[in-house]
Coordinates of C-alpha atoms and ligand atoms in Angstrom, one line a residue:
M601 CA 0.0 0.0 0.0
C602 CA 1.1 3.6 -0.7
G603 CA 2.7 4.3 -4.0
I604 CA 6.2 5.8 -4.3
V605 CA 8.0 7.4 -7.2
G606 CA 11.3 9.1 -7.8
V607 CA 12.6 11.1 -10.8
L608 CA 16.1 12.3 -11.9
G609 CA 15.1 13.9 -15.2
H610 CA 16.0 16.5 -17.8
N611 CA 12.6 18.2 -17.3
Q612 CA 10.7 19.6 -14.4
A613 CA 10.1 16.7 -12.0
A614 CA 6.7 17.7 -10.3
P615 CA 4.5 17.1 -13.4
L616 CA 6.2 13.7 -14.0
L617 CA 5.8 12.7 -10.4
V618 CA 2.1 13.6 -10.4
E619 CA 1.6 11.6 -13.7
A620 CA 3.3 8.6 -12.2
L621 CA 1.3 9.0 -8.9
K622 CA -1.9 8.9 -11.0
R623 CA -1.0 5.3 -11.9
L624 CA -0.2 4.5 -8.3
E625 CA -3.4 6.0 -6.8
Y626 CA -4.9 2.5 -6.7
R627 CA -2.5 1.9 -3.8
G628 CA -4.0 4.5 -1.6
Y629 CA -5.6 8.0 -1.7
D630 CA -5.5 9.4 1.8
S631 CA -3.0 12.1 0.9
A632 CA -0.3 12.8 -1.7
G633 CA 2.9 14.8 -1.8
V634 CA 6.0 15.6 -3.8
A635 CA 9.5 17.0 -2.9
T636 CA 12.1 18.3 -5.3
V637 CA 15.6 19.7 -5.2
Q638 CA 15.9 23.1 -7.0
D639 CA 19.1 25.1 -6.9
G640 CA 20.4 22.7 -4.2
H641 CA 17.3 23.4 -2.0
L642 CA 14.9 20.7 -0.9
D643 CA 11.2 21.8 -0.9
R644 CA 7.9 19.9 -0.8
R645 CA 4.1 20.2 -1.3
R646 CA 1.6 17.9 0.4
A647 CA -2.2 17.7 0.3
M648 CA -4.9 15.7 2.0
G649 CA -7.1 13.3 0.1
K650 CA -6.9 12.5 -3.6
L651 CA -4.1 13.4 -5.9
V652 CA -6.3 16.0 -7.6
N653 CA -5.8 18.1 -4.4
L654 CA -2.1 17.9 -4.8
S655 CA -2.3 18.9 -8.5
D656 CA -4.4 21.9 -7.5
L657 CA -1.9 22.9 -4.9
L658 CA 0.9 22.6 -7.4
V659 CA -1.0 25.0 -9.7
E660 CA -1.3 27.6 -6.9
N661 CA 2.1 27.0 -5.5
P662 CA 4.4 25.3 -8.1
L663 CA 7.5 23.3 -7.2
A664 CA 10.5 23.6 -9.5
G665 CA 13.4 21.2 -9.8
K666 CA 14.4 18.3 -12.0
A667 CA 15.0 15.8 -9.2
G668 CA 12.1 14.7 -7.0
I669 CA 10.2 12.1 -5.1
G670 CA 6.4 11.6 -4.7
H671 CA 4.0 9.6 -2.7
T672 CA 0.3 8.6 -2.5
R673 CA -0.7 7.3 0.9
W674 CA -2.9 4.6 2.5
A675 CA -2.7 5.6 6.1
T676 CA -1.3 3.0 8.6
H677 CA 0.3 5.1 11.4
G678 CA -1.5 8.4 11.9
V679 CA -4.7 9.9 10.5
P680 CA -4.9 11.2 7.0
S681 CA -3.6 14.8 7.4
V682 CA -1.1 17.1 5.8
S683 CA 1.4 16.7 8.6
N684 CA 1.2 12.9 8.2
A685 CA 1.5 13.1 4.4
H686 CA 4.8 12.0 2.7
P687 CA 7.4 13.1 1.8
H688 CA 8.7 13.3 5.3
Q689 CA 11.5 15.6 5.8
A690 CA 14.1 16.0 8.6
G691 CA 16.6 18.8 7.9
P692 CA 18.4 18.0 4.7
V693 CA 16.7 14.7 3.8
A694 CA 13.2 13.8 2.5
V695 CA 11.8 10.3 2.3
V696 CA 8.8 8.5 0.8
H697 CA 7.9 5.0 2.1
N698 CA 5.6 2.2 1.4
G699 CA 5.2 -0.4 4.2
I700 CA 5.4 -0.5 7.9
I701 CA 8.5 0.1 10.1
E702 CA 7.8 -2.3 12.9
N703 CA 10.5 -1.0 15.3
F704 CA 9.6 2.6 14.8
R705 CA 8.5 3.2 18.4
A706 CA 11.8 2.2 19.8
L707 CA 13.6 4.2 17.1
R708 CA 11.4 7.3 17.7
A709 CA 12.0 7.1 21.5
E710 CA 15.7 6.9 20.9
L711 CA 15.6 9.9 18.5
I712 CA 13.5 12.0 20.9
A713 CA 15.9 11.2 23.7
D714 CA 18.6 12.5 21.4
G715 CA 16.7 15.8 20.9
A716 CA 14.7 15.1 17.7
N717 CA 11.4 17.0 17.2
F718 CA 8.8 15.0 15.3
E719 CA 6.1 16.8 13.3
S720 CA 4.0 13.7 12.4
E721 CA 2.6 10.5 14.0
T722 CA 4.0 8.3 11.2
D723 CA 6.6 5.5 11.3
T724 CA 8.1 7.0 8.2
E725 CA 9.3 10.2 9.8
T726 CA 11.6 8.0 12.0
I727 CA 13.5 7.1 8.8
A728 CA 14.0 10.7 7.8
Q729 CA 15.1 11.6 11.4
L730 CA 17.5 8.7 11.6
C731 CA 19.1 9.6 8.3
A732 CA 19.3 13.3 9.3
R733 CA 21.2 12.3 12.5
E734 CA 23.7 10.3 10.4
L735 CA 24.2 13.3 8.1
R736 CA 24.7 15.6 11.1
A737 CA 27.4 13.1 12.3
G738 CA 29.2 13.7 9.0
A739 CA 28.1 10.7 6.9
T740 CA 27.7 11.2 3.2
P741 CA 24.1 10.8 1.9
V742 CA 24.8 7.3 0.6
E743 CA 26.4 6.2 3.9
A744 CA 23.7 7.9 6.0
A745 CA 21.0 6.1 4.0
R746 CA 22.8 2.8 4.2
R747 CA 23.1 3.0 8.0
T748 CA 19.5 4.1 8.3
I749 CA 18.2 1.2 6.2
A750 CA 20.2 -1.2 8.3
R751 CA 18.3 -0.1 11.5
L752 CA 14.8 -0.6 10.0
E753 CA 12.7 -3.7 10.8
G754 CA 9.5 -4.5 9.0
A755 CA 8.4 -4.2 5.4
F756 CA 9.4 -1.2 3.2
A757 CA 10.1 0.3 -0.1
L758 CA 11.9 3.7 0.3
C759 CA 13.2 6.5 -1.7
F760 CA 15.5 9.2 -0.3
L761 CA 16.2 12.7 -1.7
F762 CA 18.8 15.1 -0.2
D763 CA 19.2 18.8 0.1
G764 CA 22.1 19.9 -2.1
H765 CA 22.0 16.8 -4.3
D766 CA 20.0 17.1 -7.5
D767 CA 21.5 13.9 -9.0
L768 CA 21.0 11.4 -6.3
L769 CA 18.2 9.1 -5.1
I770 CA 18.7 6.2 -2.7
A771 CA 16.1 3.5 -3.1
A772 CA 15.6 0.4 -0.9
R773 CA 13.4 -2.6 -0.8
K774 CA 12.5 -5.1 1.9
G775 CA 9.1 -6.8 1.7
S776 CA 7.6 -4.2 -0.7
P777 CA 8.3 -4.1 -4.4
L778 CA 10.4 -1.4 -6.1
A779 CA 11.3 -0.9 -9.7
I780 CA 14.1 1.3 -11.1
G781 CA 13.5 2.8 -14.5
H782 CA 16.2 3.6 -17.1
G783 CA 15.8 6.5 -19.4
D784 CA 18.1 8.3 -21.7
G785 CA 20.3 10.1 -19.3
E786 CA 17.4 10.1 -16.8
M787 CA 16.5 7.6 -14.1
F788 CA 13.3 6.8 -12.2
V789 CA 12.1 4.8 -9.2
G790 CA 8.6 3.5 -8.8
S791 CA 6.5 1.1 -6.8
D792 CA 5.7 -0.7 -10.1
A793 CA 6.5 -0.6 -13.8
L794 CA 3.0 0.7 -14.6
A795 CA 3.9 4.0 -12.7
L796 CA 7.0 4.5 -14.8
H797 CA 5.3 3.5 -18.1
P798 CA 5.0 7.1 -19.5
M799 CA 8.7 7.6 -18.8
T800 CA 10.3 4.2 -19.6
D801 CA 9.7 0.5 -20.1
R802 CA 13.3 -0.4 -19.2
I803 CA 13.0 -1.7 -15.7
T804 CA 15.4 -3.2 -13.1
Y805 CA 13.5 -4.9 -10.2
L806 CA 15.2 -4.7 -6.9
E807 CA 15.4 -8.0 -5.0
E808 CA 14.5 -8.6 -1.4
G809 CA 16.9 -6.7 0.9
D810 CA 18.5 -4.7 -2.0
W811 CA 19.3 -1.0 -1.8
A812 CA 20.4 1.2 -4.7
V813 CA 22.2 4.4 -5.5
V814 CA 20.5 6.1 -8.4
T815 CA 22.0 8.9 -10.4
R816 CA 21.3 10.1 -14.0
A817 CA 24.3 8.0 -15.1
G818 CA 22.6 4.8 -13.9
V819 CA 22.1 2.6 -10.9
Q820 CA 24.3 0.7 -8.5
V821 CA 22.6 -2.1 -6.6
F822 CA 23.7 -3.5 -3.3
D823 CA 22.3 -6.6 -1.6
A824 CA 21.4 -6.9 2.1
R825 CA 25.1 -7.6 2.9
D826 CA 26.1 -4.4 1.1
T827 CA 27.8 -6.3 -1.7
E828 CA 27.4 -4.7 -5.1
V829 CA 25.2 -7.0 -7.3
L830 CA 24.0 -7.0 -10.9
R831 CA 20.2 -7.0 -11.3
P832 CA 19.0 -7.5 -14.9
E833 CA 17.3 -4.7 -16.9
T834 CA 14.0 -6.1 -18.3
H835 CA 11.5 -4.7 -20.8
A836 CA 8.1 -4.2 -19.1
R837 CA 5.3 -5.1 -21.5
I838 CA 2.6 -2.6 -20.7
D839 CA -0.2 -1.8 -23.0
G840 CA -0.9 1.9 -22.4
T841 CA -4.5 1.6 -23.6
Q842 CA -5.3 -0.6 -20.6
I843 CA -4.8 2.4 -18.4
G844 CA -7.7 4.4 -19.7
K845 CA -11.5 3.9 -19.0
G846 CA -12.2 3.0 -22.6
G847 CA -15.4 5.1 -22.7
H848 CA -16.8 3.6 -19.5
R849 CA -17.8 5.7 -16.6
H850 CA -15.6 3.8 -14.2
F851 CA -12.7 1.4 -14.4
M852 CA -14.8 -1.2 -12.7
A853 CA -17.4 -1.0 -15.4
K854 CA -14.7 -1.4 -18.1
E855 CA -13.2 -4.3 -16.3
I856 CA -16.5 -6.1 -15.8
A857 CA -17.2 -5.6 -19.5
E858 CA -13.8 -7.0 -20.5
Q859 CA -14.4 -10.4 -19.0
P860 CA -15.6 -12.3 -22.1
S861 CA -12.5 -11.1 -23.9
V862 CA -9.9 -11.7 -21.2
I863 CA -11.4 -15.1 -20.4
S864 CA -11.0 -15.9 -24.1
D865 CA -7.3 -15.0 -23.7
V866 CA -7.0 -17.3 -20.7
L867 CA -8.6 -20.2 -22.7
G868 CA -6.4 -19.5 -25.7
H869 CA -3.3 -19.5 -23.6
Y870 CA -4.0 -22.7 -21.7
T871 CA -5.7 -24.7 -24.4
K872 CA -3.6 -23.9 -27.4
T873 CA -3.6 -27.5 -28.7
G874 CA -7.4 -27.7 -28.7
T875 CA -7.9 -31.1 -27.2
R876 CA -5.5 -30.8 -24.3
I877 CA -4.8 -28.5 -21.4
D878 CA -1.5 -26.8 -21.9
M879 CA 0.2 -26.4 -18.5
P880 CA 3.9 -25.7 -17.9
A881 CA 6.0 -28.8 -17.7
E882 CA 7.5 -27.7 -14.4
L883 CA 4.1 -28.2 -12.6
P884 CA 4.1 -31.2 -10.3
D885 CA 2.6 -34.5 -11.4
F886 CA -0.7 -34.3 -9.5
A887 CA -0.8 -38.1 -9.3
Q888 CA 2.2 -37.8 -7.0
I889 CA 0.5 -35.3 -4.7
D890 CA -1.5 -36.2 -1.6
R891 CA -2.6 -32.8 -0.5
L892 CA -3.2 -29.4 -2.0
I893 CA -3.2 -26.2 0.0
L894 CA -4.8 -23.0 -1.5
V895 CA -4.1 -19.7 0.3
A896 CA -5.1 -16.1 -0.6
C897 CA -6.9 -13.0 0.7
G898 CA -10.3 -11.4 0.0
T899 CA -11.7 -12.0 -3.4
A900 CA -8.7 -14.2 -4.4
F901 CA -9.6 -16.4 -1.4
Y902 CA -13.1 -16.9 -2.7
A903 CA -11.6 -18.1 -6.0
C904 CA -9.7 -20.7 -3.9
Q905 CA -12.9 -21.6 -2.0
T906 CA -14.6 -22.2 -5.3
A907 CA -11.7 -24.2 -6.6
K908 CA -11.8 -26.5 -3.5
Y909 CA -15.1 -27.8 -4.9
W910 CA -13.6 -28.4 -8.3
F911 CA -10.4 -30.1 -7.2
E912 CA -12.2 -32.3 -4.7
Q913 CA -14.9 -33.4 -7.1
L914 CA -12.8 -33.7 -10.2
T915 CA -9.5 -35.0 -8.8
G916 CA -10.3 -36.7 -5.5
L917 CA -7.4 -34.7 -4.0
P918 CA -7.8 -33.5 -0.4
V919 CA -7.8 -29.7 -0.5
D920 CA -7.3 -27.3 2.4
I921 CA -8.0 -23.6 1.9
D922 CA -7.1 -20.7 4.2
I923 CA -7.1 -17.0 4.4
A924 CA -3.4 -16.0 4.3
S925 CA -3.4 -13.8 7.4
E926 CA -4.7 -16.8 9.5
F927 CA -2.7 -19.5 7.8
R928 CA 0.7 -17.8 8.3
Y929 CA 0.4 -17.5 12.1
R930 CA -1.2 -20.9 12.7
S931 CA 2.0 -22.9 12.1
P932 CA 0.0 -25.5 10.0
P933 CA 1.9 -28.8 9.6
I934 CA 2.8 -29.5 6.0
G935 CA 3.6 -33.1 5.3
P936 CA 5.3 -34.7 2.3
R937 CA 3.7 -34.8 -1.2
T938 CA 2.0 -31.5 -0.6
A939 CA 1.6 -28.7 -3.2
A940 CA 0.8 -25.2 -1.9
L941 CA -0.9 -22.8 -4.3
F942 CA -1.1 -19.0 -3.7
V943 CA -3.6 -16.9 -5.6
S944 CA -3.2 -13.1 -5.9
Q945 CA -4.1 -10.4 -8.4
S946 CA -1.3 -8.1 -7.4
G947 CA 1.2 -10.8 -6.4
E948 CA 2.3 -8.4 -3.6
T949 CA -0.3 -9.0 -0.9
A950 CA 1.9 -9.1 2.3
D951 CA 0.0 -11.9 4.0
T952 CA -0.1 -14.1 1.0
L953 CA 3.6 -13.6 0.4
A954 CA 4.3 -14.4 4.0
A955 CA 2.2 -17.6 3.7
L956 CA 4.2 -18.6 0.6
R957 CA 7.5 -18.0 2.4
Y958 CA 6.2 -20.1 5.3
C959 CA 5.5 -23.0 2.9
A960 CA 8.8 -22.7 1.0
G961 CA 11.1 -25.5 2.1
K962 CA 8.1 -27.4 3.7
A963 CA 5.8 -28.1 0.8
D964 CA 7.2 -30.0 -2.2
H965 CA 5.8 -27.5 -4.7
I966 CA 5.1 -23.8 -4.4
L967 CA 2.7 -22.7 -7.1
S968 CA 1.0 -19.4 -7.7
I969 CA -1.7 -17.8 -9.9
C970 CA -0.9 -14.1 -10.3
N971 CA -2.0 -11.3 -12.6
V972 CA 1.3 -9.4 -12.3
P973 CA 4.0 -11.7 -13.7
Q974 CA 6.9 -9.8 -12.2
S975 CA 5.4 -9.7 -8.8
S976 CA 7.1 -11.1 -5.7
I977 CA 4.6 -14.0 -5.3
A978 CA 5.1 -15.0 -9.0
R979 CA 8.9 -14.7 -8.7
E980 CA 9.1 -16.7 -5.5
S981 CA 7.0 -19.6 -6.7
T982 CA 8.4 -22.6 -8.5
V983 CA 5.7 -22.3 -11.1
A984 CA 3.7 -19.2 -11.6
L985 CA 0.6 -19.5 -13.8
P986 CA -0.4 -16.1 -15.3
T987 CA -4.0 -14.9 -14.8
L988 CA -3.9 -12.9 -18.0
A989 CA -6.6 -10.5 -16.9
G990 CA -4.6 -7.4 -18.0
V991 CA -4.1 -4.4 -15.8
E992 CA -6.9 -4.2 -13.2
I993 CA -7.3 -0.6 -11.8
G994 CA -10.7 -0.6 -10.1
V995 CA -10.0 -1.3 -6.4
A996 CA -12.8 -4.0 -6.4
S997 CA -11.4 -7.0 -8.2
T998 CA -13.7 -8.3 -11.0
K999 CA -12.0 -9.6 -14.1
A1000 CA -9.0 -10.8 -12.1
F1001 CA -11.4 -13.0 -10.1
T1002 CA -13.1 -14.6 -13.1
C1003 CA -9.7 -15.2 -14.7
Q1004 CA -8.4 -16.7 -11.5
L1005 CA -11.4 -19.0 -11.5
T1006 CA -10.8 -20.0 -15.2
V1007 CA -7.2 -20.8 -14.5
L1008 CA -8.1 -22.8 -11.4
A1009 CA -10.8 -24.7 -13.4
L1010 CA -8.3 -25.6 -16.1
L1011 CA -5.7 -26.6 -13.5
A1012 CA -8.3 -28.8 -11.7
L1013 CA -9.0 -30.5 -15.1
H1014 CA -5.3 -31.0 -15.8
A1015 CA -4.8 -32.5 -12.3
A1016 CA -7.9 -34.7 -12.8
R1017 CA -6.3 -36.1 -16.0
Q1018 CA -3.0 -36.8 -14.3
R1019 CA -4.8 -38.6 -11.5
G1020 CA -6.8 -40.7 -13.9
H1021 CA -10.1 -39.1 -12.9
C1022 CA -11.1 -37.6 -16.3
D1023 CA -11.3 -39.6 -19.5
D1024 CA -11.0 -38.1 -23.0
A1025 CA -14.7 -37.7 -23.5
T1026 CA -15.2 -35.9 -20.1
L1027 CA -12.3 -33.6 -20.9
A1028 CA -13.7 -32.8 -24.3
E1029 CA -17.1 -32.0 -22.8
H1030 CA -15.5 -29.7 -20.2
L1031 CA -13.4 -28.0 -22.9
T1032 CA -16.4 -27.4 -25.1
A1033 CA -18.2 -25.9 -22.1
L1034 CA -15.2 -23.7 -21.3
R1035 CA -15.0 -22.4 -24.9
G1036 CA -18.7 -21.5 -24.7
L1037 CA -18.0 -19.4 -21.6
P1038 CA -17.2 -16.1 -23.2
G1039 CA -20.5 -16.2 -25.1
L1040 CA -22.4 -16.9 -21.9
L1041 CA -20.6 -14.1 -20.1
N1042 CA -21.8 -11.8 -22.9
L1043 CA -25.4 -12.9 -22.4
A1044 CA -25.0 -12.4 -18.7
L1045 CA -23.7 -8.9 -19.3
G1046 CA -26.8 -8.3 -21.5
Q1047 CA -28.9 -8.4 -18.3
E1048 CA -27.2 -5.2 -17.1
A1049 CA -30.3 -3.0 -17.6
E1050 CA -32.5 -5.3 -15.4
I1051 CA -29.7 -5.4 -12.8
E1052 CA -29.5 -1.6 -12.8
T1053 CA -33.2 -1.4 -12.1
V1054 CA -33.2 -3.7 -9.1
S1055 CA -30.0 -2.1 -7.9
R1056 CA -31.7 1.2 -7.5
E1057 CA -34.0 -0.4 -4.9
L1058 CA -31.1 -2.3 -3.3
A1059 CA -29.4 1.0 -2.7
E1060 CA -32.1 1.8 -0.2
A1061 CA -31.4 -1.2 2.0
R1062 CA -29.4 -1.2 5.2
D1063 CA -28.5 -4.9 5.1
I1064 CA -28.5 -7.4 2.3
L1065 CA -28.0 -11.2 2.5
F1066 CA -26.5 -13.4 -0.3
L1067 CA -27.2 -17.1 -0.5
G1068 CA -25.7 -19.9 -2.5
R1069 CA -25.0 -23.6 -2.1
G1070 CA -22.0 -25.7 -3.2
A1071 CA -19.7 -23.8 -5.5
M1072 CA -22.2 -20.9 -5.5
Y1073 CA -21.6 -20.4 -1.8
P1074 CA -18.2 -18.6 -2.4
I1075 CA -20.0 -16.5 -5.1
A1076 CA -22.5 -15.5 -2.4
L1077 CA -19.6 -14.5 -0.2
E1078 CA -18.0 -12.6 -3.2
G1079 CA -21.3 -10.8 -4.0
A1080 CA -21.5 -9.6 -0.3
L1081 CA -17.9 -8.5 -0.3
K1082 CA -18.2 -6.6 -3.5
L1083 CA -21.4 -4.9 -2.4
K1084 CA -19.9 -3.9 1.0
E1085 CA -16.7 -2.5 -0.4
I1086 CA -18.1 -0.2 -3.0
S1087 CA -21.6 0.6 -1.8
Y1088 CA -20.9 0.6 2.0
I1089 CA -24.1 -1.4 2.6
H1090 CA -23.8 -4.1 5.1
A1091 CA -24.0 -7.5 3.4
E1092 CA -23.3 -11.1 4.4
G1093 CA -23.0 -14.2 2.3
Y1094 CA -24.2 -17.5 3.7
A1095 CA -24.3 -21.1 2.5
S1096 CA -28.1 -21.5 1.9
G1097 CA -28.4 -24.5 4.2
E1098 CA -26.7 -22.6 7.1
L1099 CA -29.3 -19.8 7.2
K1100 CA -31.7 -21.6 9.6
H1101 CA -28.9 -22.0 12.1
G1102 CA -29.0 -18.4 13.1
P1103 CA -28.9 -15.8 10.3
I1104 CA -32.5 -16.3 9.4
A1105 CA -33.3 -14.2 12.4
L1106 CA -32.1 -11.2 10.3
V1107 CA -34.8 -11.8 7.7
D1108 CA -37.6 -9.2 7.5
P1109 CA -39.3 -7.3 4.7
A1110 CA -36.6 -4.7 4.7
V1111 CA -33.7 -7.1 4.1
P1112 CA -33.2 -8.1 0.5
V1113 CA -32.0 -11.7 0.1
I1114 CA -30.2 -12.4 -3.1
V1115 CA -30.1 -16.1 -4.1
F1116 CA -27.7 -17.5 -6.7
A1117 CA -29.4 -20.7 -7.8
P1118 CA -28.5 -22.2 -11.2
T1119 CA -30.4 -25.4 -12.1
D1120 CA -27.7 -27.8 -10.8
P1121 CA -28.0 -30.9 -8.6
L1122 CA -28.4 -28.6 -5.6
F1123 CA -31.1 -26.4 -7.1
D1124 CA -34.1 -27.9 -5.2
K1125 CA -32.2 -27.7 -1.9
T1126 CA -31.4 -24.0 -2.5
V1127 CA -35.0 -23.3 -3.5
S1128 CA -36.2 -24.9 -0.2
N1129 CA -34.0 -22.5 1.7
M1130 CA -35.3 -19.6 -0.4
Q1131 CA -38.9 -20.7 0.5
E1132 CA -38.0 -20.6 4.1
V1133 CA -37.0 -16.9 3.6
M1134 CA -40.1 -16.1 1.7
A1135 CA -42.3 -17.7 4.4
R1136 CA -40.9 -15.1 6.7
Q1137 CA -41.8 -12.1 4.4
G1138 CA -38.2 -12.1 3.1
K1139 CA -37.7 -10.0 0.0
V1140 CA -36.0 -12.5 -2.4
L1141 CA -34.1 -11.6 -5.6
L1142 CA -33.6 -14.9 -7.4
V1143 CA -30.8 -15.2 -9.9
S1144 CA -31.2 -18.3 -12.0
D1145 CA -31.7 -19.6 -15.6
A1146 CA -35.0 -19.7 -17.4
T1147 CA -35.9 -23.2 -16.0
G1148 CA -35.0 -22.1 -12.5
L1149 CA -37.0 -18.9 -12.7
D1150 CA -40.0 -20.9 -14.1
T1151 CA -39.9 -23.3 -11.2
A1152 CA -39.0 -21.0 -8.3
G1153 CA -39.4 -17.4 -9.5
P1154 CA -43.1 -16.9 -8.6
G1155 CA -43.5 -15.1 -5.3
S1156 CA -40.0 -13.6 -5.3
W1157 CA -39.5 -9.8 -5.2
A1158 CA -37.4 -9.8 -8.4
T1159 CA -35.6 -12.1 -10.7
I1160 CA -32.5 -11.9 -13.0
Q1161 CA -32.2 -14.4 -15.8
M1162 CA -28.9 -16.0 -16.5
P1163 CA -28.2 -18.3 -19.5
H1164 CA -28.1 -22.0 -18.8
V1165 CA -24.6 -23.1 -17.9
S1166 CA -22.9 -26.4 -16.9
P1167 CA -22.9 -26.6 -13.1
F1168 CA -19.0 -26.8 -13.3
L1169 CA -18.8 -23.3 -14.8
A1170 CA -21.8 -21.7 -13.0
P1171 CA -19.6 -19.9 -10.4
I1172 CA -17.7 -18.0 -13.2
L1173 CA -20.9 -17.0 -14.9
Y1174 CA -22.8 -16.0 -11.7
A1175 CA -19.8 -13.7 -10.7
I1176 CA -21.2 -11.3 -13.4
P1177 CA -24.5 -10.5 -11.7
A1178 CA -22.7 -10.4 -8.3
Q1179 CA -20.4 -7.7 -9.7
L1180 CA -23.1 -5.8 -11.6
L1181 CA -25.4 -5.7 -8.6
A1182 CA -22.6 -4.2 -6.5
Y1183 CA -21.6 -1.8 -9.2
H1184 CA -25.0 -0.4 -9.9
T1185 CA -26.0 -0.2 -6.2
A1186 CA -22.8 1.8 -5.6
V1187 CA -23.5 4.1 -8.6
A1188 CA -27.1 4.6 -7.3
K1189 CA -25.7 5.5 -3.9
G1190 CA -23.1 7.9 -5.5
T1191 CA -20.1 6.3 -3.8
D1192 CA -16.6 6.4 -5.2
V1193 CA -16.8 3.2 -7.1
D1194 CA -13.2 2.9 -8.3
Q1195 CA -11.6 4.2 -5.1
P1196 CA -13.9 3.2 -2.2
R1197 CA -13.1 4.7 1.2
N1198 CA -10.5 3.1 3.4
L1199 CA -9.3 0.7 0.8
A1200 CA -6.3 0.3 -1.4
K1201 CA -5.8 -2.2 -4.2
S1202 CA -2.4 -3.6 -3.4
V1203 CA -2.3 -4.6 0.3
T1204 CA 1.4 -4.7 1.1
V1205 CA 1.0 -4.4 4.8
E1206 CA -0.1 -7.1 7.3
Ligands
F6R1888 C1 -11.9 -7.2 -3.2 C2 -10.5 -7.2 -3.5 C3 -9.6 -7.7 -2.4 C4 -8.4 -8.5 -2.9 C5 -7.5 -8.9 -1.8 C6 -6.3 -9.7 -2.3 O1 -12.6 -6.7 -4.4 O2 -10.0 -6.9 -4.5 O3 -10.3 -8.5 -1.5 O4 -8.9 -9.7 -3.6 O5 -7.0 -7.8 -1.2 O6 -5.5 -9.0 -3.2 P1 -4.6 -9.8 -4.3 O7 -5.4 -10.6 -5.2 O8 -3.9 -8.7 -5.0 O9 -3.7 -10.6 -3.4

C-alpha cells in the first residue's frame, strides 16, 4: 500500500511525479505529496485526500526542480492529514515510504531522547530523522541512507532525496516491491513498472533486501550484505490503452465488460492445442501429490474456496483452503507430497507472500496464480501461472477474479487427467463448455439494464444477504464482499443451508436476500431454503436460468435471468450478476466506485 516514485530527469520533476502517482493512486488515496531539489534546495508540497488536491496545490504553489520524489498514501500510522503526508523531511533529507517500520516506536523514543522533534505521527518520519542524524554526524548521503536502512525492521520500499544533491536518489526494498526505470540520461524509481510507463519501459527490479544508489548515469545495486550486485534490466510489456477507462464511466465498469475477452485470452493460452490443457511442464505431477493447500486473501480467497469444490470433485485430492493472514500464524503442519498454491491479483499481498514463504522448504511445490507476472509472489514460486486479466485498476477485483477461476478450473481438469479421474470424453465435454463461456458471459452482461433497475432499490437497503450452495456459496460471499466494499451497505454471504442455524433471524421485509441458484443438482435444496426466507416475508431476488425462474421465480420480489450453464462453470458466470449488482448499487448511492473509502488495491502491509 502507498505508492512511491522518484525522478532524476531532464525536465521539471513535479508534473512527471504527479503523472506517475496517478498510476499508483490505486495503492491509496488518503493524501499525496512531492518533494524536489531546486538550486540545491529541498522543498515539498503535500495535500490531504486524492491526488487532484495535490495537483491543484501545485498550480497555486508550483514546485520547480528536475530531481524529486512523490507519494500517494494509504494511512497506517497516523490519521490522513497534511502533517502525516509524505514526503517526510528532517533537515536535509526527505523520504517516501511504502510499508510499515515495525521497530519505529523504539527508534522514535531513541531519537526523541537525542533531541529530535517529530512533526507527524508516522513511522516514516523516523526514517528521515535517523538519516538526518547520520548526516549531522558527518556521513555522506549514501552512507547515511545505508546506516539508516540497516536499522529498520518491517516491510518497506523507500526513496530518499537530499538537500544539495539534484543527481541522487537512494532506493531500498525489503518486503515491498520497487522498480528502477532507465531513461536516456534520466533515471526513475517506482512502486511498479506501470507507474513508470509514461517515462520508460526499461526496468530493473530490486530483489528482497536490495538498496540502490541512483544517479542520472545509472544505478548501482547492493544486496542486504552491502555487496554490489547486478540485477538485470528487463523490458516491461505494458499496453498503455489498458490504463484508460475506454469510454466507460468507471474502471470497474470497463473491467466487468472486458471479462468475455480476457477469459478468451486465458482459454487461448491454456488450451492452445485444442484437445489438451497446456500447463507448464514444471508443474508437479498431481498423481504424486497427496494434498493441495490453497491460500489467498479477499476475493482471491473466494476463488480458492470455489476451486476446492472443483479439485475435490474432479481429482479426489484433499484440499485445504485458508485466508493467508490466518494461515501464516497458525504454524500449520505441512507433510510430504503437498503442493501449496497461492492466488493473488497483485502478487504483492503481504499476508499471501508471507504464507508462501512459510511453505517454502516445507511443501514439495510452491505454485501461484498471479496477474502481475513480475510480482514477488510470482517470482518466489516454483511455477507461476499467469492470470492474464490485463491491468486491473478498479480497487474492487472483477476480471482478475473470473480469470483466476478460469485458470483454477483448467488446473483442476489438468490434475484430474493426471490422477486418472477424467477420460478423453469428459475432458472434451468440459473444454467445449469452457469455450462457450465467453459467449455466456456476454449474455449475462446483457442483463445489465434489469440489474441496474433492481440495484436502485437495493441502494435503499441497510442490510443485504446473499445465499448460495455448493460452489455458489463462495460466489454469495464474493457478492456480499463486492457490495460492502463499494456501496458501503452491510452485506453477508451464507451457505443457503446454514441460514436456519442463526442468520434467518435477520430476515424481515426490509432485508433483500439475493439467491444464486443455477439449475444444478443442488437447485431444489437451495430453493427450499429460499422458500423458508419467503415464508418469513423475506424479499428475495432470485438469480437463475429460465428453467430455474419458471420453477421458483413466482413469489419472489425480483428475478434476474442467466443463460443456462454447466454446473461446473456456473460460479464463473454468476460472478457477473454479483459484480453488476454491487456496481449499480454503488452508482445509485453515489459512492466512489473505483476508489472506495478506506481501501487500497495492493495490500502490502499485514
Ligand atoms: C476485493 C479485493 C480484495 C483482494 C485482496 C487480495 O474486491 O480486490 O479482497 O482480492 O486484497 O488481493 P490480491 O489478489 O492482490 O492478493
